[in-house]
Amino acid sequence: MSDTTQFRVLDFDCPTCASTVERALSNVDGVQHVEVHYATGRVEIEYDDSVADPDAFAQTIENQGYTPQPA
């Protein structure tokens, strides 16, 4: 079943930072769609909840050097 979660990432320095996070999240198993908005720091992830969970998304964002916060 499909679910959606959101994070806020307030430490993006540039649009390339947002693209890096978007690309990394797109590669997580179970992710169906990712939208990262540089200007607002909003990250929205649509995923298959039988395959992925939001903890993996937060860890992926952290692995890219950014601090995710619940939206």
PDB file of C-alpha atoms in Angstrom:
ATOM      1  CA  MET A   1       0.000   0.000   0.000  1.00  0.00           C
ATOM      2  CA  SER A   2       1.187   3.483  -0.797  1.00  0.00           C
ATOM      3  CA  ASP A   3       1.813   6.075   1.906  1.00  0.00           C
ATOM      4  CA  THR A   4       3.312   9.568   2.059  1.00  0.00           C
ATOM      5  CA  THR A   5       5.587  11.233   4.578  1.00  0.00           C
ATOM      6  CA  GLN A   6       7.183  14.659   4.818  1.00  0.00           C
ATOM      7  CA  PHE A   7      10.308  16.130   6.331  1.00  0.00           C
ATOM      8  CA  ARG A   8      11.713  19.628   6.659  1.00  0.00           C
ATOM      9  CA  VAL A   9      15.374  20.126   5.869  1.00  0.00           C
ATOM     10  CA  LEU A  10      16.426  23.630   6.829  1.00  0.00           C
ATOM     11  CA  ASP A  11      20.149  23.371   6.109  1.00  0.00           C
ATOM     12  CA  PHE A  12      20.079  23.273   2.312  1.00  0.00           C
ATOM     13  CA  ASP A  13      22.643  25.769   0.971  1.00  0.00           C
ATOM     14  CA  CYS A  14      21.721  25.602  -2.713  1.00  0.00           C
ATOM     15  CA  PRO A  15      19.426  23.880  -5.231  1.00  0.00           C
ATOM     16  CA  THR A  16      22.139  21.292  -5.878  1.00  0.00           C
ATOM     17  CA  CYS A  17      21.868  20.218  -2.228  1.00  0.00           C
ATOM     18  CA  ALA A  18      18.161  19.550  -2.719  1.00  0.00           C
ATOM     19  CA  SER A  19      18.876  17.608  -5.917  1.00  0.00           C
ATOM     20  CA  THR A  20      21.429  15.457  -4.096  1.00  0.00           C
ATOM     21  CA  VAL A  21      18.875  14.513  -1.425  1.00  0.00           C
ATOM     22  CA  GLU A  22      16.168  13.902  -4.034  1.00  0.00           C
ATOM     23  CA  ARG A  23      18.439  11.576  -5.994  1.00  0.00           C
ATOM     24  CA  ALA A  24      19.505   9.661  -2.870  1.00  0.00           C
ATOM     25  CA  LEU A  25      15.910   9.201  -1.687  1.00  0.00           C
ATOM     26  CA  SER A  26      14.833   8.056  -5.160  1.00  0.00           C
ATOM     27  CA  ASN A  27      17.282   5.170  -4.831  1.00  0.00           C
ATOM     28  CA  VAL A  28      15.790   3.840  -1.570  1.00  0.00           C
ATOM     29  CA  ASP A  29      13.854   0.592  -2.091  1.00  0.00           C
ATOM     30  CA  GLY A  30      10.111   1.177  -2.045  1.00  0.00           C
ATOM     31  CA  VAL A  31      10.225   4.884  -2.897  1.00  0.00           C
ATOM     32  CA  GLN A  32       7.752   5.691  -5.646  1.00  0.00           C
ATOM     33  CA  HIS A  33       8.061   9.482  -5.888  1.00  0.00           C
ATOM     34  CA  VAL A  34      10.118  12.225  -4.243  1.00  0.00           C
ATOM     35  CA  GLU A  35       9.670  15.990  -4.295  1.00  0.00           C
ATOM     36  CA  VAL A  36      12.272  18.223  -2.684  1.00  0.00           C
ATOM     37  CA  HIS A  37      11.609  21.965  -2.526  1.00  0.00           C
ATOM     38  CA  TYR A  38      14.827  23.894  -1.957  1.00  0.00           C
ATOM     39  CA  ALA A  39      13.198  27.219  -1.076  1.00  0.00           C
ATOM     40  CA  THR A  40      10.971  25.799   1.679  1.00  0.00           C
ATOM     41  CA  GLY A  41      13.098  22.818   2.703  1.00  0.00           C
ATOM     42  CA  ARG A  42      10.084  20.545   2.286  1.00  0.00           C
ATOM     43  CA  VAL A  43      10.720  16.930   1.329  1.00  0.00           C
ATOM     44  CA  GLU A  44       7.719  14.794   0.389  1.00  0.00           C
ATOM     45  CA  ILE A  45       8.132  11.071  -0.199  1.00  0.00           C
ATOM     46  CA  GLU A  46       5.540   8.681  -1.586  1.00  0.00           C
ATOM     47  CA  TYR A  47       6.465   5.078  -0.850  1.00  0.00           C
ATOM     48  CA  ASP A  48       5.289   1.485  -0.604  1.00  0.00           C
ATOM     49  CA  ASP A  49       4.869   0.955   3.139  1.00  0.00           C
ATOM     50  CA  SER A  50       5.318  -2.799   2.807  1.00  0.00           C
ATOM     51  CA  VAL A  51       8.875  -2.208   1.568  1.00  0.00           C
ATOM     52  CA  ALA A  52      10.171   1.044   3.101  1.00  0.00           C
ATOM     53  CA  ASP A  53       9.723   3.054   6.274  1.00  0.00           C
ATOM     54  CA  PRO A  54      10.288   6.726   7.141  1.00  0.00           C
ATOM     55  CA  ASP A  55      13.249   5.946   9.420  1.00  0.00           C
ATOM     56  CA  ALA A  56      15.182   4.844   6.326  1.00  0.00           C
ATOM     57  CA  PHE A  57      14.357   8.164   4.648  1.00  0.00           C
ATOM     58  CA  ALA A  58      15.589  10.202   7.604  1.00  0.00           C
ATOM     59  CA  GLN A  59      18.801   8.161   7.667  1.00  0.00           C
ATOM     60  CA  THR A  60      19.285   8.695   3.921  1.00  0.00           C
ATOM     61  CA  ILE A  61      18.926  12.463   4.360  1.00  0.00           C
ATOM     62  CA  GLU A  62      21.412  12.398   7.251  1.00  0.00           C
ATOM     63  CA  ASN A  63      23.837  10.329   5.163  1.00  0.00           C
ATOM     64  CA  GLN A  64      23.864  13.183   2.636  1.00  0.00           C
ATOM     65  CA  GLY A  65      24.934  15.602   5.389  1.00  0.00           C
ATOM     66  CA  TYR A  66      21.602  17.249   6.194  1.00  0.00           C
ATOM     67  CA  THR A  67      19.305  17.324   9.225  1.00  0.00           C
ATOM     68  CA  PRO A  68      15.755  16.068   8.646  1.00  0.00           C
ATOM     69  CA  GLN A  69      12.964  17.227  10.919  1.00  0.00           C
ATOM     70  CA  PRO A  70       9.386  15.963  11.039  1.00  0.00           C
ATOM     71  CA  ALA A  71       7.135  18.187   8.928  1.00  0.00           C
TER      72      ALA A  71
END
